Amino acid sequence: MSAPRRWREVGLDEVADGFEIRLDGRPLRLGDDLGLLIAKRPLAEAIRDEWQLAGQEEGCGVRPEAIELTRLAATQQHRIAPARAAMIEELLPWGRDDLLRYRDPDIAVAEEQAERWDPVLDGLARRHGLRPGIAIGLAPLVPQAGEDARWRAILSPLPDAALTALGTLVPALGSLVLALALVEDQIGPEQAVALSRLEESRQAARWGSDPVIEAKEASVLHEVRQAYRFLVLSRD
């Protein structure tokens, strides 16, 4: 996403179905000349602030990292809302192969995984009646009958913004279970990332920190925080 020139003023206009961002009085246009309609004022104001800051940067383009909320809002409007069922189908394989379902053959490690992960799985069972099975080591996961259908029933009522957030959170965390717990405010962004990186934390405790791994974790945490912030700003 980039604008053809710099702008002096970023405005926010209320229209029939939401809010539009205006750069020097002109509606914001994204890639492929797509417009952006934002339903909720808090999100619209945050996106306006993104463009105000982006306009102060040097250069003729706009860095994607500078307009992350814009990217998520555009994804919701132009990709998720018109094809919700397709998005849900994209998420299903993550549930079948969820990080939290795999346990280490080492008993001490498996005990830590159970202590940290089982409460999240138990919460999923309480809220939605789904308790995914567990595999030890390289043992194959045995899918439960109707598991995909249960996931569809869980995901289908979610609003577009939640599905949009899941599209970022699930691959970042490697877990549909963790991502859904975050979307449903059962855990916070920091806890979600920590739970998704138990192995990396264990290795760091044993061998010392690795700058590359630390940078990766910081990147994941930023991505997760932004997706969660987008979701919160999109709520009524």
XYZ file of C-alpha atoms in Angstrom, residues 8-216:
209
model
C -0.358 17.638 4.626
C -3.630 16.843 6.352
C -5.320 13.584 7.418
C -9.048 13.806 8.005
C -11.745 11.463 9.223
C -15.204 11.718 7.663
C -18.320 9.992 8.936
C -20.305 8.492 6.068
C -23.436 6.361 5.788
C -21.928 3.040 6.944
C -18.904 4.121 8.928
C -15.837 6.318 8.484
C -13.420 7.193 5.706
C -9.844 8.458 5.928
C -9.078 11.489 3.771
C -5.647 12.685 2.740
C -5.751 16.385 1.905
C -9.504 16.040 1.475
C -9.375 13.027 -0.855
C -10.581 9.546 0.182
C -7.751 7.139 0.968
C -7.177 4.661 -1.868
C -5.288 1.433 -1.337
C -3.745 -1.087 -3.728
C -5.809 -1.773 -6.870
C -7.531 1.565 -6.167
C -9.622 0.005 -3.385
C -11.341 2.230 -0.866
C -11.467 1.724 2.883
C -14.656 1.932 4.939
C -14.165 1.575 8.696
C -17.184 0.648 10.793
C -16.030 1.680 14.271
C -14.851 5.136 15.299
C -12.031 3.968 17.659
C -10.469 1.938 14.846
C -10.977 4.763 12.351
C -9.254 7.227 14.675
C -6.322 4.844 15.188
C -5.961 4.389 11.425
C -6.103 8.159 10.940
C -3.252 8.442 13.454
C -1.261 5.840 11.477
C -1.489 7.960 8.350
C -0.619 11.140 10.213
C 2.592 9.524 11.456
C 3.313 7.902 8.095
C 3.036 11.285 6.431
C 5.853 12.595 8.607
C 8.327 9.951 7.448
C 10.884 10.690 4.782
C 10.596 9.093 1.351
C 7.845 8.786 -1.212
C 6.390 5.434 -0.130
C 4.603 4.191 2.967
C 6.204 1.390 4.950
C 3.789 -1.526 5.485
C 4.849 -1.631 9.160
C 3.630 1.939 9.574
C 0.036 1.127 8.593
C -0.616 -2.288 10.128
C -4.126 -1.430 11.327
C -4.928 -0.177 7.838
C -3.781 -3.496 6.382
C -5.968 -5.460 8.786
C -9.002 -3.250 8.139
C -8.524 -3.625 4.385
C -8.176 -7.399 4.764
C -11.426 -7.510 6.697
C -13.314 -5.422 4.163
C -12.004 -6.871 0.927
C -11.014 -10.457 1.777
C -12.693 -11.740 4.930
C -16.179 -10.209 4.751
C -16.870 -11.387 1.176
C -15.560 -14.918 1.845
C -16.029 -15.828 5.504
C -16.512 -19.536 4.817
C -13.248 -19.713 2.873
C -11.382 -18.066 5.766
C -12.821 -20.559 8.226
C -11.719 -23.450 6.010
C -8.188 -21.984 5.967
C -8.122 -22.087 9.763
C -9.315 -25.682 10.172
C -5.955 -27.389 9.431
C -4.401 -25.418 12.272
C -6.921 -26.939 14.652
C -6.190 -30.445 13.374
C -2.433 -29.923 13.812
C -2.444 -27.518 16.754
C 0.777 -26.862 18.661
C -0.915 -27.613 21.985
C -1.766 -31.134 20.865
C 1.860 -32.291 20.612
C 3.662 -33.353 23.768
C 7.334 -34.122 24.225
C 8.324 -37.731 24.990
C 10.565 -36.398 27.762
C 8.452 -36.710 30.915
C 9.696 -33.498 32.553
C 9.052 -31.453 29.415
C 5.635 -33.051 28.915
C 4.707 -32.224 32.500
C 5.545 -28.550 31.910
C 3.548 -28.560 28.673
C 0.581 -30.092 30.481
C 0.827 -27.564 33.301
C 0.936 -24.604 30.904
C -1.230 -25.805 28.017
C -3.929 -27.982 29.559
C -5.744 -25.050 31.233
C -6.176 -23.455 27.798
C -7.465 -26.720 26.324
C -9.747 -27.203 29.329
C -11.115 -23.701 28.792
C -11.879 -24.523 25.166
C -13.749 -27.634 26.314
C -15.773 -25.651 28.867
C -16.672 -22.850 26.475
C -17.265 -24.841 23.318
C -17.462 -28.554 24.128
C -14.323 -29.414 22.142
C -11.262 -31.070 23.709
C -8.687 -31.916 21.007
C -6.731 -35.109 21.493
C -3.046 -35.247 22.422
C -0.123 -36.994 20.706
C 3.164 -37.939 22.379
C 6.375 -37.484 20.405
C 6.023 -38.615 16.815
C 2.819 -40.553 17.394
C 0.151 -39.556 14.872
C -2.768 -37.473 16.022
C -6.077 -39.279 15.904
C -8.793 -36.836 14.823
C -12.054 -36.950 16.724
C -15.244 -37.607 14.829
C -16.861 -34.343 13.816
C -13.901 -32.226 14.940
C -13.888 -30.015 11.839
C -17.640 -29.520 12.113
C -17.229 -28.461 15.736
C -14.562 -25.936 14.788
C -16.824 -24.553 12.061
C -19.606 -24.151 14.624
C -17.208 -22.285 16.937
C -15.771 -19.997 14.276
C -18.865 -19.249 12.200
C -20.568 -16.891 14.710
C -17.428 -14.780 15.146
C -17.593 -11.259 13.696
C -15.493 -10.345 10.659
C -12.956 -8.509 12.805
C -12.334 -11.601 14.931
C -11.806 -13.783 11.847
C -9.458 -11.141 10.482
C -7.470 -11.132 13.705
C -7.347 -14.931 13.712
C -5.869 -14.836 10.210
C -2.817 -13.157 11.739
C -2.824 -14.700 15.217
C -3.100 -18.362 14.265
C 0.038 -18.608 12.080
C 1.947 -16.279 14.425
C 1.202 -18.516 17.417
C 1.081 -21.819 15.560
C -2.139 -22.572 17.386
C -5.823 -22.050 16.697
C -6.544 -22.917 20.333
C -4.280 -20.168 21.687
C -5.472 -17.640 19.114
C -9.125 -18.289 19.929
C -8.415 -18.001 23.660
C -6.868 -14.592 22.985
C -9.759 -13.455 20.777
C -12.164 -14.501 23.537
C -10.118 -12.651 26.183
C -9.225 -15.802 28.099
C -5.525 -14.902 27.872
C -3.580 -11.785 26.886
C -1.135 -11.222 24.013
C 1.979 -11.675 26.157
C 0.700 -14.914 27.689
C -0.336 -16.242 24.272
C 3.158 -15.669 22.873
C 4.839 -17.144 25.943
C 2.675 -20.273 25.710
C 3.460 -20.627 22.011
C 7.207 -20.534 22.660
C 7.749 -22.939 25.541
C 10.419 -24.852 23.627
C 12.375 -21.702 22.800
C 12.187 -20.612 26.440
C 13.392 -24.004 27.611
C 16.333 -23.896 25.206
C 17.250 -20.378 26.320
C 17.184 -21.432 29.966
C 19.494 -24.327 29.167
C 21.904 -22.813 26.658
C 21.543 -19.076 27.072
C 19.781 -16.465 24.985
C 20.105 -16.296 21.214
C 19.755 -12.834 19.619
C 18.121 -14.305 16.503
C 15.514 -16.175 18.544
C 14.926 -13.138 20.748
C 14.373 -10.964 17.687
C 11.904 -13.503 16.309
